[in-house]
């Protein structure tokens, strides 16, 4: 196994009353080269607590369950232990993952007795813990741990200390300003030389693409009389499915099928994006569910518009950056592709066809303007995602009802992530909307043009609406970290500050002018 220089990731689970003792342990582990993770220290404010914890446990190499008499009495904290148990399923018996750490003399629950515990309050306890971490690190090729023999962390003895409140259910009224999985970015170091080379390569690719798009062969390929390839999963001689605008994809289509669309006019943006025409007419916006900002369902009229078939990709966005009109994404990493393992996301040709991320609302607007398009309004986005023009009904998801990982890149059923990161745009043809628009559920959240007002539906505009009230911006569609109950539904609304950037946030463009 090749060695790696990244730090060992250790998630700390504890009772609120033991916070001081666990914070001491957290700091000591960090001092010894361990990437410790503690919800109270590392969970981004505004992020849904359970989703943040699930993701941190999913990424952890070790989960240290800090036991005490307080912990054994605090039932709510056991939720974190259950998440760790779920993550431990399927791991080899000889792999260290869950380590019960006793902060004081206390019982060990039956569910944790299958793993040998360590007593941190005894002499040599910390050294025993570090030996376990060293063994785990060695097993996955990490060689950067060290530890120092100074004062061991103690246990908070104040019995009258009140536990911190833990957010549980979402309150009625305003939704949180952050979607369930979107966090703010953290600065990382970058290599100027690598960035320069990447930009140069992107510029070369952009020049080649521009030349291809203007060639007679490409023009003929995209002519009205010829179907336009949108997704090519395989070059094998499999059946070709041709979809006219308005055809619905309600039944599964083989993954190796070549999907084609035959529009009445060639709809290709200057960035190479395939645009889908959404015809003028009324549609039902909102839902009858439990979310107050989605009620009431109301009729909205929209004129004809065109919307990008997929989310904007890294390669497309790089064309604008190379032109000098757009700023590069705030980070060139993704949630799993990072600079610590010498593998980047934006600027890496391997991820050219993945959605661009770490772009703000202003970045998205600037890009769309550069293409001659704009951000879709919230109403346009929802119609393209949910309206079945043939049946004049609203769909729960773009494809209809029922969801699993074959339809979209989302959090998955139960506690299983579908992918855990972004996927190439257009990877889920069976998840297309009635009009043939792709990726409108999952993968990445998408900026739209509207400002967020949780009461906007109480008195909305009925013709081509656009909300201009509020400090935050509406985001739609959910991401690879969003559960099916919220976010993934086509009518679900969330919001973010306009300067927010994240590993799960991108966009697509629209226009009401024929390209």
Tab-separated table of C-alpha atoms in Angstrom:
chain	number	residue	atom	x	y	z
A	1	UNK	CA	0.000	0.000	0.000
A	2	UNK	CA	1.372	3.413	-0.940
A	3	UNK	CA	1.937	5.825	1.950
A	4	UNK	CA	0.091	9.123	2.011
A	5	UNK	CA	0.854	12.363	3.825
A	6	UNK	CA	-2.720	13.177	4.776
A	7	UNK	CA	-3.762	13.187	8.415
A	8	UNK	CA	-5.761	10.402	10.038
A	9	UNK	CA	-9.395	11.534	10.403
A	10	UNK	CA	-10.944	10.857	13.821
A	11	UNK	CA	-14.561	11.721	14.649
A	12	UNK	CA	-15.218	12.409	18.367
A	13	UNK	CA	-18.614	11.500	19.807
A	14	UNK	CA	-19.461	12.661	23.332
A	15	UNK	CA	-22.081	13.908	25.803
A	16	UNK	CA	-22.522	17.661	26.107
A	17	UNK	CA	-21.525	17.623	29.787
A	18	UNK	CA	-18.110	16.174	28.841
A	19	UNK	CA	-17.398	18.890	26.287
A	20	UNK	CA	-14.423	20.375	28.162
A	21	UNK	CA	-12.664	17.029	28.562
A	22	UNK	CA	-13.328	16.054	24.953
A	23	UNK	CA	-12.173	19.476	23.747
A	24	UNK	CA	-8.874	18.847	25.556
A	25	UNK	CA	-8.608	15.485	23.801
A	26	UNK	CA	-9.549	17.118	20.481
A	27	UNK	CA	-6.750	19.689	20.829
A	28	UNK	CA	-4.178	17.128	21.875
A	29	UNK	CA	-5.011	14.865	18.942
A	30	UNK	CA	-4.647	17.804	16.576
A	31	UNK	CA	-1.315	18.675	18.183
A	32	UNK	CA	-0.190	15.117	17.478
A	33	UNK	CA	-1.043	15.292	13.788
A	34	UNK	CA	-4.543	13.814	13.897
A	35	UNK	CA	-7.364	15.506	11.965
A	36	UNK	CA	-9.867	15.347	14.828
A	37	UNK	CA	-13.487	16.335	14.120
A	38	UNK	CA	-15.836	17.565	16.824
A	39	UNK	CA	-19.353	18.778	15.926
A	40	UNK	CA	-19.214	21.786	18.254
A	41	UNK	CA	-15.911	22.892	16.709
A	42	UNK	CA	-16.170	21.823	13.071
A	43	UNK	CA	-19.846	21.754	12.105
A	44	UNK	CA	-20.548	24.777	9.903
A	45	UNK	CA	-23.149	27.130	11.482
A	46	UNK	CA	-26.509	26.755	9.753
A	47	UNK	CA	-25.688	23.296	8.377
A	48	UNK	CA	-28.194	20.564	9.196
A	49	UNK	CA	-26.600	18.808	12.189
A	50	UNK	CA	-27.465	15.238	11.357
A	51	UNK	CA	-26.403	15.506	7.712
A	52	UNK	CA	-23.146	17.181	8.735
A	53	UNK	CA	-22.430	14.449	11.273
A	54	UNK	CA	-23.306	11.701	8.789
A	55	UNK	CA	-20.872	13.143	6.268
A	56	UNK	CA	-18.116	13.554	8.854
A	57	UNK	CA	-18.568	9.952	10.049
A	58	UNK	CA	-18.632	8.784	6.429
A	59	UNK	CA	-15.236	10.432	5.838
A	60	UNK	CA	-13.687	9.407	9.183
A	61	UNK	CA	-11.009	6.733	9.483
A	62	UNK	CA	-11.842	6.208	13.168
A	63	UNK	CA	-14.821	7.076	15.383
A	64	UNK	CA	-13.850	7.606	19.028
A	65	UNK	CA	-16.920	7.213	21.268
A	66	UNK	CA	-16.092	9.113	24.463
A	67	UNK	CA	-17.869	7.300	27.292
A	68	UNK	CA	-18.777	8.647	30.712
A	69	UNK	CA	-21.634	8.421	33.158
A	70	UNK	CA	-23.084	11.503	31.479
A	71	UNK	CA	-22.864	9.848	28.079
A	72	UNK	CA	-24.622	6.715	29.270
A	73	UNK	CA	-27.514	8.819	30.569
A	74	UNK	CA	-27.854	11.133	27.569
A	75	UNK	CA	-29.994	9.215	25.114
A	76	UNK	CA	-30.071	11.898	22.406
A	77	UNK	CA	-26.324	11.629	21.875
A	78	UNK	CA	-26.707	7.959	21.028
A	79	UNK	CA	-27.858	9.115	17.583
A	80	UNK	CA	-24.230	9.773	16.670
A	81	UNK	CA	-23.290	6.298	17.848
A	82	UNK	CA	-26.012	4.754	15.667
A	83	UNK	CA	-24.635	6.657	12.672
A	84	UNK	CA	-21.200	5.230	13.460
A	85	UNK	CA	-22.666	1.722	13.794
A	86	UNK	CA	-24.218	2.077	10.346
A	87	UNK	CA	-20.886	3.207	8.888
A	88	UNK	CA	-19.143	0.239	10.553
A	89	UNK	CA	-21.391	-2.315	8.831
A	90	UNK	CA	-19.516	-4.308	6.249
A	91	UNK	CA	-16.047	-3.274	7.479
A	92	UNK	CA	-13.635	-6.168	8.128
A	93	UNK	CA	-13.506	-7.415	11.722
A	94	UNK	CA	-9.761	-6.783	11.875
A	95	UNK	CA	-10.135	-3.127	10.875
A	96	UNK	CA	-10.113	-0.547	13.654
A	97	UNK	CA	-12.992	1.881	13.159
A	98	UNK	CA	-15.003	2.344	16.376
A	99	UNK	CA	-12.916	2.868	19.525
A	100	UNK	CA	-14.799	3.211	22.840
A	101	UNK	CA	-12.811	5.691	24.973
A	102	UNK	CA	-13.713	5.839	28.676
A	103	UNK	CA	-13.146	9.294	30.160
A	104	UNK	CA	-13.900	8.015	33.681
A	105	UNK	CA	-14.952	4.786	35.372
A	106	UNK	CA	-18.313	3.980	33.839
A	107	UNK	CA	-20.202	1.189	32.194
A	108	UNK	CA	-19.829	0.219	28.529
A	109	UNK	CA	-23.117	-0.381	26.743
A	110	UNK	CA	-23.762	-3.805	25.292
A	111	UNK	CA	-23.698	-2.457	21.747
A	112	UNK	CA	-20.138	-1.134	22.256
A	113	UNK	CA	-18.714	-4.147	24.079
A	114	UNK	CA	-17.835	-5.875	20.815
A	115	UNK	CA	-14.934	-3.401	20.516
A	116	UNK	CA	-12.110	-3.249	23.061
A	117	UNK	CA	-12.260	0.024	24.996
A	118	UNK	CA	-9.401	2.191	26.250
A	119	UNK	CA	-9.387	4.020	29.612
A	120	UNK	CA	-8.155	7.549	29.035
A	121	UNK	CA	-8.173	8.350	32.767
A	122	UNK	CA	-5.556	5.689	33.548
A	123	UNK	CA	-1.794	6.130	33.245
A	124	UNK	CA	-0.774	5.290	29.704
A	125	UNK	CA	-4.352	5.505	28.440
A	126	UNK	CA	-3.614	8.163	25.837
A	127	UNK	CA	-0.598	6.197	24.613
A	128	UNK	CA	-2.827	3.120	24.165
A	129	UNK	CA	-5.279	5.216	22.145
A	130	UNK	CA	-2.465	6.517	19.964
A	131	UNK	CA	-1.169	2.998	19.372
A	132	UNK	CA	-4.620	2.052	18.084
A	133	UNK	CA	-4.638	5.119	15.834
A	134	UNK	CA	-1.140	4.269	14.602
A	135	UNK	CA	-2.293	0.757	13.734
A	136	UNK	CA	-5.283	2.147	11.817
A	137	UNK	CA	-3.094	4.716	10.062
A	138	UNK	CA	-0.576	2.064	9.076
A	139	UNK	CA	-3.380	-0.079	7.658
A	140	UNK	CA	-4.414	2.677	5.237
A	141	UNK	CA	-0.928	3.959	4.437
A	142	UNK	CA	-0.772	7.080	6.652
A	143	UNK	CA	2.628	7.733	8.233
A	144	UNK	CA	2.366	11.218	9.783
A	145	UNK	CA	1.250	10.535	13.376
A	146	UNK	CA	3.295	11.504	16.413
A	147	UNK	CA	2.397	12.102	20.048
A	148	UNK	CA	3.867	13.808	23.087
A	149	UNK	CA	3.716	12.711	26.733
A	150	UNK	CA	2.209	15.719	28.426
A	151	UNK	CA	-0.804	16.103	30.716
A	152	UNK	CA	-3.681	13.794	29.886
A	153	UNK	CA	-7.110	15.335	29.347
A	154	UNK	CA	-9.430	15.182	32.328
A	155	UNK	CA	-13.178	14.925	32.761
A	156	UNK	CA	-15.458	17.896	33.492
A	157	UNK	CA	-16.767	17.411	37.042
A	158	UNK	CA	-19.365	20.200	37.127
A	159	UNK	CA	-22.596	18.235	37.614
A	160	UNK	CA	-24.744	21.372	37.346
A	161	UNK	CA	-23.557	22.271	33.885
A	162	UNK	CA	-26.472	22.532	31.484
A	163	UNK	CA	-26.126	20.597	28.218
A	164	UNK	CA	-26.138	22.559	25.013
A	165	UNK	CA	-29.319	22.484	23.017
A	166	UNK	CA	-29.198	20.357	19.909
A	167	UNK	CA	-31.340	21.393	16.940
A	168	UNK	CA	-33.782	18.688	15.971
A	169	UNK	CA	-36.831	19.264	13.841
A	170	UNK	CA	-37.083	22.247	11.536
A	171	UNK	CA	-39.379	24.905	12.915
A	172	UNK	CA	-42.341	26.207	10.978
A	173	UNK	CA	-42.049	29.565	9.273
A	174	UNK	CA	-38.700	30.541	7.837
A	175	UNK	CA	-36.527	27.791	6.491
A	176	UNK	CA	-32.870	27.820	7.518
A	177	UNK	CA	-30.707	30.014	5.333
A	178	UNK	CA	-28.539	27.027	4.418
A	179	UNK	CA	-29.695	23.893	2.585
A	180	UNK	CA	-29.258	20.607	4.369
A	181	UNK	CA	-25.798	19.880	3.056
A	182	UNK	CA	-24.301	23.155	1.813
A	183	UNK	CA	-21.417	24.619	3.804
A	184	UNK	CA	-18.962	27.435	3.353
A	185	UNK	CA	-15.583	26.822	1.806
A	186	UNK	CA	-12.267	26.702	3.607
A	187	UNK	CA	-9.059	28.146	2.146
A	188	UNK	CA	-6.452	25.743	0.819
A	189	UNK	CA	-3.011	26.242	-0.635
A	190	UNK	CA	-2.627	26.135	-4.397
A	191	UNK	CA	0.304	25.799	-6.733
A	192	UNK	CA	0.584	28.813	-8.987
A	193	UNK	CA	2.491	26.809	-11.571
A	194	UNK	CA	-0.130	24.057	-11.688
A	195	UNK	CA	-2.890	26.625	-11.978
A	196	UNK	CA	-1.124	28.368	-14.860
A	197	UNK	CA	-0.644	25.087	-16.707
A	198	UNK	CA	-4.267	24.114	-16.077
A	199	UNK	CA	-5.539	27.430	-17.408
A	200	UNK	CA	-3.356	27.112	-20.497
A	201	UNK	CA	-4.667	23.606	-21.161
A	202	UNK	CA	-8.243	24.787	-20.644
A	203	UNK	CA	-7.672	27.592	-23.126
A	204	UNK	CA	-6.355	25.117	-25.696
A	205	UNK	CA	-9.370	22.866	-25.140
A	206	UNK	CA	-11.668	25.870	-25.482
A	207	UNK	CA	-10.096	26.838	-28.802
A	208	UNK	CA	-10.526	23.302	-30.117
A	209	UNK	CA	-14.158	23.195	-28.977
A	210	UNK	CA	-14.892	26.547	-30.602
A	211	UNK	CA	-13.372	25.363	-33.865
A	212	UNK	CA	-15.348	22.148	-33.784
A	213	UNK	CA	-18.623	23.933	-33.098
A	214	UNK	CA	-18.192	26.074	-36.218
A	215	UNK	CA	-17.115	23.264	-38.516
A	216	UNK	CA	-19.437	22.141	-41.355
A	217	UNK	CA	-19.553	18.620	-39.915
A	218	UNK	CA	-20.790	19.812	-36.530
A	219	UNK	CA	-23.245	22.231	-38.131
A	220	UNK	CA	-24.674	19.394	-40.170
A	221	UNK	CA	-24.825	17.169	-37.110
A	222	UNK	CA	-26.825	19.792	-35.230
A	223	UNK	CA	-29.051	20.769	-38.123
A	224	UNK	CA	-32.853	20.502	-37.689
A	225	UNK	CA	-32.972	17.433	-39.882
A	226	UNK	CA	-30.420	15.545	-37.798
A	227	UNK	CA	-30.844	14.376	-34.223
A	228	UNK	CA	-28.427	15.965	-31.744
A	229	UNK	CA	-26.441	13.657	-29.451
A	230	UNK	CA	-26.813	14.639	-25.818
A	231	UNK	CA	-25.533	11.722	-23.741
A	232	UNK	CA	-23.333	8.944	-24.983
A	233	UNK	CA	-22.909	6.257	-22.355
A	234	UNK	CA	-21.549	3.703	-24.787
A	235	UNK	CA	-20.477	3.403	-28.431
A	236	UNK	CA	-21.765	-0.158	-28.620
A	237	UNK	CA	-24.483	-0.824	-31.247
A	238	UNK	CA	-27.396	-0.621	-28.797
A	239	UNK	CA	-30.920	0.576	-29.639
A	240	UNK	CA	-31.273	4.336	-30.106
A	241	UNK	CA	-34.099	6.094	-28.303
A	242	UNK	CA	-35.242	9.315	-29.953
A	243	UNK	CA	-37.174	11.791	-27.838
A	244	UNK	CA	-39.081	14.754	-29.165
A	245	UNK	CA	-39.672	17.718	-26.824
A	246	UNK	CA	-42.570	16.682	-24.587
A	247	UNK	CA	-41.804	12.959	-24.594
A	248	UNK	CA	-41.634	11.606	-21.041
A	249	UNK	CA	-39.007	9.253	-19.650
A	250	UNK	CA	-41.086	7.354	-17.092
A	251	UNK	CA	-39.657	3.879	-17.511
A	252	UNK	CA	-36.024	2.846	-17.039
A	253	UNK	CA	-33.749	3.125	-20.065
A	254	UNK	CA	-30.642	0.902	-20.315
A	255	UNK	CA	-27.530	2.732	-19.125
A	256	UNK	CA	-25.737	1.929	-22.369
A	257	UNK	CA	-28.460	3.430	-24.544
A	258	UNK	CA	-27.612	6.437	-26.691
A	259	UNK	CA	-30.098	9.185	-25.795
A	260	UNK	CA	-31.038	11.605	-28.579
A	261	UNK	CA	-33.210	14.692	-28.781
A	262	UNK	CA	-34.666	16.085	-31.995
A	263	UNK	CA	-35.642	19.752	-31.487
A	264	UNK	CA	-37.326	21.948	-34.056
A	265	UNK	CA	-34.298	24.259	-34.094
A	266	UNK	CA	-30.630	23.725	-33.215
A	267	UNK	CA	-30.291	24.888	-29.602
A	268	UNK	CA	-26.595	25.028	-28.818
A	269	UNK	CA	-25.123	27.785	-26.650
A	270	UNK	CA	-21.757	29.399	-27.264
A	271	UNK	CA	-20.379	27.172	-24.499
A	272	UNK	CA	-21.594	24.018	-26.233
A	273	UNK	CA	-24.540	23.588	-23.867
A	274	UNK	CA	-27.633	21.867	-25.233
A	275	UNK	CA	-30.736	23.976	-24.516
A	276	UNK	CA	-34.262	22.644	-24.111
A	277	UNK	CA	-37.330	24.621	-25.186
A	278	UNK	CA	-40.081	24.955	-22.589
A	279	UNK	CA	-43.299	26.086	-24.306
A	280	UNK	CA	-45.432	28.986	-23.081
A	281	UNK	CA	-48.408	28.259	-20.855
A	282	UNK	CA	-49.765	27.890	-17.343
A	283	UNK	CA	-48.471	25.466	-14.747
A	284	UNK	CA	-49.148	24.719	-11.078
A	285	UNK	CA	-46.363	26.056	-8.846
A	286	UNK	CA	-45.861	24.992	-5.228
A	287	UNK	CA	-47.111	21.982	-3.266
A	288	UNK	CA	-49.764	20.911	-0.775
A	289	UNK	CA	-47.171	19.480	1.610
A	290	UNK	CA	-46.081	20.529	5.073
A	291	UNK	CA	-43.609	23.217	4.006
A	292	UNK	CA	-45.276	26.629	4.486
A	293	UNK	CA	-43.065	28.394	1.937
A	294	UNK	CA	-44.372	26.041	-0.795
A	295	UNK	CA	-48.035	26.847	-0.153
A	296	UNK	CA	-50.458	27.488	-1.623
A	297	UNK	CA	-50.311	25.812	-5.003
A	298	UNK	CA	-50.955	28.612	-7.492
A	299	UNK	CA	-51.214	28.993	-11.249
A	300	UNK	CA	-48.332	30.745	-12.993
A	301	UNK	CA	-48.044	31.730	-16.638
A	302	UNK	CA	-44.630	31.638	-18.289
A	303	UNK	CA	-43.720	32.649	-21.788
A	304	UNK	CA	-41.595	30.361	-23.933
A	305	UNK	CA	-38.056	29.987	-22.615
A	306	UNK	CA	-35.042	27.753	-23.065
A	307	UNK	CA	-33.145	26.105	-20.217
A	308	UNK	CA	-29.801	24.303	-20.125
A	309	UNK	CA	-30.243	20.570	-20.379
A	310	UNK	CA	-27.634	19.940	-17.655
A	311	UNK	CA	-25.705	21.826	-15.035
A	312	UNK	CA	-22.778	23.925	-16.242
A	313	UNK	CA	-19.625	21.811	-16.341
A	314	UNK	CA	-16.052	22.538	-15.300
A	315	UNK	CA	-14.930	22.610	-18.944
A	316	UNK	CA	-17.684	25.032	-19.944
A	317	UNK	CA	-16.981	27.345	-17.028
A	318	UNK	CA	-13.269	27.279	-17.821
A	319	UNK	CA	-13.995	28.804	-21.234
A	320	UNK	CA	-15.378	31.898	-19.506
A	321	UNK	CA	-12.479	32.019	-17.045
A	322	UNK	CA	-10.041	31.752	-19.936
A	323	UNK	CA	-11.794	34.638	-21.685
A	324	UNK	CA	-11.147	36.854	-18.671
A	325	UNK	CA	-14.851	37.422	-17.988
A	326	UNK	CA	-15.320	34.955	-15.119
A	327	UNK	CA	-13.513	34.369	-11.861
A	328	UNK	CA	-12.191	30.868	-11.208
A	329	UNK	CA	-14.102	28.781	-8.630
A	330	UNK	CA	-13.112	29.604	-5.055
A	331	UNK	CA	-11.598	26.136	-4.670
A	332	UNK	CA	-10.495	23.618	-7.290
A	333	UNK	CA	-11.422	20.619	-5.121
A	334	UNK	CA	-14.553	18.567	-4.442
A	335	UNK	CA	-15.654	16.831	-1.252
A	336	UNK	CA	-13.501	13.784	-2.042
A	337	UNK	CA	-11.053	15.126	-4.638
A	338	UNK	CA	-8.638	17.410	-2.803
A	339	UNK	CA	-5.133	18.734	-3.020
A	340	UNK	CA	-3.900	16.637	-0.097
A	341	UNK	CA	-3.961	13.556	-2.321
A	342	UNK	CA	-2.667	15.481	-5.348
A	343	UNK	CA	-5.947	15.155	-7.174
A	344	UNK	CA	-7.863	18.292	-8.079
A	345	UNK	CA	-11.372	18.753	-9.469
A	346	UNK	CA	-11.681	22.007	-11.411
A	347	UNK	CA	-8.886	22.166	-13.983
A	348	UNK	CA	-8.396	18.400	-14.012
A	349	UNK	CA	-9.438	16.993	-17.445
A	350	UNK	CA	-10.769	13.901	-15.659
A	351	UNK	CA	-13.557	16.086	-14.242
A	352	UNK	CA	-14.263	18.308	-17.246
A	353	UNK	CA	-17.786	16.911	-17.616
A	354	UNK	CA	-18.657	17.256	-13.924
A	355	UNK	CA	-20.673	20.223	-12.631
A	356	UNK	CA	-18.677	23.298	-11.693
A	357	UNK	CA	-18.849	23.994	-7.932
A	358	UNK	CA	-17.560	26.617	-5.475
A	359	UNK	CA	-19.172	29.408	-7.501
A	360	UNK	CA	-21.213	32.208	-5.948
A	361	UNK	CA	-24.478	33.662	-7.215
A	362	UNK	CA	-22.563	36.545	-8.793
A	363	UNK	CA	-20.189	34.074	-10.461
A	364	UNK	CA	-23.165	32.173	-11.888
A	365	UNK	CA	-24.847	35.359	-13.156
A	366	UNK	CA	-21.591	36.524	-14.738
A	367	UNK	CA	-21.142	33.229	-16.561
A	368	UNK	CA	-24.713	33.147	-17.864
A	369	UNK	CA	-24.351	36.735	-19.102
A	370	UNK	CA	-21.136	35.770	-20.892
A	371	UNK	CA	-23.004	33.031	-22.753
A	372	UNK	CA	-25.791	35.433	-23.736
A	373	UNK	CA	-28.151	33.733	-21.288
A	374	UNK	CA	-29.219	34.375	-17.684
A	375	UNK	CA	-30.090	32.436	-14.556
A	376	UNK	CA	-33.536	30.807	-14.706
A	377	UNK	CA	-36.229	32.245	-12.490
A	378	UNK	CA	-37.517	30.057	-9.697
A	379	UNK	CA	-40.779	29.535	-11.607
A	380	UNK	CA	-38.954	28.585	-14.815
A	381	UNK	CA	-36.779	26.119	-12.934
A	382	UNK	CA	-39.781	24.473	-11.255
A	383	UNK	CA	-41.789	24.188	-14.462
A	384	UNK	CA	-38.871	22.633	-16.345
A	385	UNK	CA	-38.324	20.209	-13.472
A	386	UNK	CA	-41.846	19.178	-12.525
A	387	UNK	CA	-44.591	20.047	-14.993
A	388	UNK	CA	-46.050	17.283	-17.148
A	389	UNK	CA	-47.467	19.240	-20.075
A	390	UNK	CA	-49.065	16.142	-21.566
A	391	UNK	CA	-51.144	15.289	-18.517
A	392	UNK	CA	-51.305	18.828	-17.068
A	393	UNK	CA	-50.140	17.529	-13.690
A	394	UNK	CA	-47.327	18.221	-11.265
A	395	UNK	CA	-44.668	15.586	-10.686
A	396	UNK	CA	-43.121	14.998	-7.270
A	397	UNK	CA	-39.750	14.363	-8.894
A	398	UNK	CA	-38.788	15.284	-12.467
A	399	UNK	CA	-39.526	11.738	-13.691
A	400	UNK	CA	-42.660	11.146	-11.590
A	401	UNK	CA	-42.949	9.378	-8.226
A	402	UNK	CA	-40.626	6.875	-6.598
A	403	UNK	CA	-36.883	7.337	-6.300
A	404	UNK	CA	-33.699	5.322	-6.007
A	405	UNK	CA	-30.079	5.781	-7.006
A	406	UNK	CA	-30.792	4.911	-10.645
A	407	UNK	CA	-32.788	8.144	-11.044
A	408	UNK	CA	-30.588	10.734	-9.340
A	409	UNK	CA	-27.386	11.335	-7.402
A	410	UNK	CA	-28.752	12.069	-3.925
A	411	UNK	CA	-28.267	10.844	-0.355
A	412	UNK	CA	-29.918	7.538	-1.126
A	413	UNK	CA	-32.372	5.336	0.708
A	414	UNK	CA	-31.859	4.678	4.384
A	415	UNK	CA	-28.298	5.543	5.280
A	416	UNK	CA	-26.531	4.700	2.032
A	417	UNK	CA	-25.020	7.452	-0.094
A	418	UNK	CA	-25.603	6.978	-3.820
A	419	UNK	CA	-22.122	8.269	-4.670
A	420	UNK	CA	-20.860	10.635	-1.960
A	421	UNK	CA	-19.699	13.221	-4.513
A	422	UNK	CA	-20.686	14.838	-7.791
A	423	UNK	CA	-21.140	12.757	-10.938
A	424	UNK	CA	-20.778	13.698	-14.627
A	425	UNK	CA	-23.693	15.750	-15.909
A	426	UNK	CA	-26.319	13.719	-17.757
A	427	UNK	CA	-25.458	10.515	-15.909
A	428	UNK	CA	-29.116	9.776	-15.088
A	429	UNK	CA	-31.163	9.749	-18.328
A	430	UNK	CA	-34.069	7.960	-16.618
A	431	UNK	CA	-34.254	10.944	-14.258
A	432	UNK	CA	-35.104	13.378	-17.057
A	433	UNK	CA	-38.054	15.714	-16.673
A	434	UNK	CA	-41.059	15.660	-19.009
A	435	UNK	CA	-39.265	18.085	-21.347
A	436	UNK	CA	-35.998	16.132	-21.307
A	437	UNK	CA	-34.103	18.343	-18.837
A	438	UNK	CA	-31.503	16.404	-16.842
A	439	UNK	CA	-29.939	16.567	-13.354
A	440	UNK	CA	-32.718	18.649	-11.802
A	441	UNK	CA	-32.772	16.366	-8.761
A	442	UNK	CA	-29.524	15.826	-6.890
A	443	UNK	CA	-25.891	16.122	-7.955
A	444	UNK	CA	-25.548	19.812	-6.971
A	445	UNK	CA	-27.872	22.528	-5.706
A	446	UNK	CA	-28.549	25.176	-8.342
A	447	UNK	CA	-28.674	28.958	-8.052
A	448	UNK	CA	-31.723	30.655	-9.593
A	449	UNK	CA	-32.448	34.337	-10.216
A	450	UNK	CA	-34.939	34.952	-7.389
A	451	UNK	CA	-34.333	36.310	-3.931
A	452	UNK	CA	-35.824	34.171	-1.185
A	453	UNK	CA	-39.013	35.272	0.555
A	454	UNK	CA	-40.673	32.499	2.564
A	455	UNK	CA	-44.055	34.244	2.233
A	456	UNK	CA	-43.785	34.969	-1.479
A	457	UNK	CA	-46.336	32.317	-2.446
A	458	UNK	CA	-48.990	34.001	-0.298
A	459	UNK	CA	-49.347	36.780	-2.878
A	460	UNK	CA	-47.250	35.855	-5.920
A	461	UNK	CA	-47.156	37.377	-9.356
A	462	UNK	CA	-49.104	35.234	-11.785
A	463	UNK	CA	-47.189	36.104	-14.975
A	464	UNK	CA	-43.450	35.417	-15.331
A	465	UNK	CA	-42.812	35.958	-11.589
A	466	UNK	CA	-39.469	37.021	-10.119
A	467	UNK	CA	-39.011	37.601	-6.384
A	468	UNK	CA	-36.818	40.616	-5.624
A	469	UNK	CA	-37.380	40.740	-1.841
A	470	UNK	CA	-34.955	39.221	0.655
A	471	UNK	CA	-31.237	39.072	1.368
A	472	UNK	CA	-30.699	35.431	0.405
A	473	UNK	CA	-31.009	33.718	-2.966
A	474	UNK	CA	-33.161	30.703	-3.809
A	475	UNK	CA	-31.380	27.417	-4.545
A	476	UNK	CA	-33.156	24.415	-6.031
A	477	UNK	CA	-32.819	20.703	-6.716
A	478	UNK	CA	-30.821	19.269	-3.829
A	479	UNK	CA	-27.441	17.578	-4.141
A	480	UNK	CA	-25.576	14.315	-3.679
A	481	UNK	CA	-25.932	14.856	0.095
A	482	UNK	CA	-29.656	15.648	0.181
A	483	UNK	CA	-32.274	13.171	1.401
A	484	UNK	CA	-35.307	12.331	-0.683
A	485	UNK	CA	-37.797	13.803	1.813
A	486	UNK	CA	-36.462	17.325	1.364
A	487	UNK	CA	-34.485	19.158	-1.272
A	488	UNK	CA	-34.842	16.550	-4.005
A	489	UNK	CA	-38.546	17.250	-4.549
A	490	UNK	CA	-39.106	19.573	-7.502
A	491	UNK	CA	-41.147	22.064	-5.460
A	492	UNK	CA	-38.726	22.306	-2.537
A	493	UNK	CA	-37.217	25.740	-1.840
A	494	UNK	CA	-34.081	26.652	0.093
A	495	UNK	CA	-31.860	29.714	0.216
A	496	UNK	CA	-28.252	30.847	0.604
A	497	UNK	CA	-26.381	34.143	0.929
A	498	UNK	CA	-25.323	35.289	-2.561
A	499	UNK	CA	-21.614	35.018	-1.732
A	500	UNK	CA	-21.858	31.406	-0.544
A	501	UNK	CA	-19.768	28.766	-2.298
A	502	UNK	CA	-19.769	25.042	-1.652
A	503	UNK	CA	-18.740	21.599	-2.851
A	504	UNK	CA	-22.424	20.849	-3.532
A	505	UNK	CA	-23.573	24.053	-5.242
A	506	UNK	CA	-23.602	24.848	-8.977
A	507	UNK	CA	-26.027	26.256	-11.548
A	508	UNK	CA	-27.519	26.176	-15.042
A	509	UNK	CA	-28.621	29.011	-17.333
A	510	UNK	CA	-31.776	29.926	-19.267
A	511	UNK	CA	-32.923	32.411	-21.893
A	512	UNK	CA	-36.170	33.647	-23.396
A	513	UNK	CA	-34.438	34.453	-26.679
A	514	UNK	CA	-34.082	31.739	-29.320
A	515	UNK	CA	-30.380	30.845	-29.344
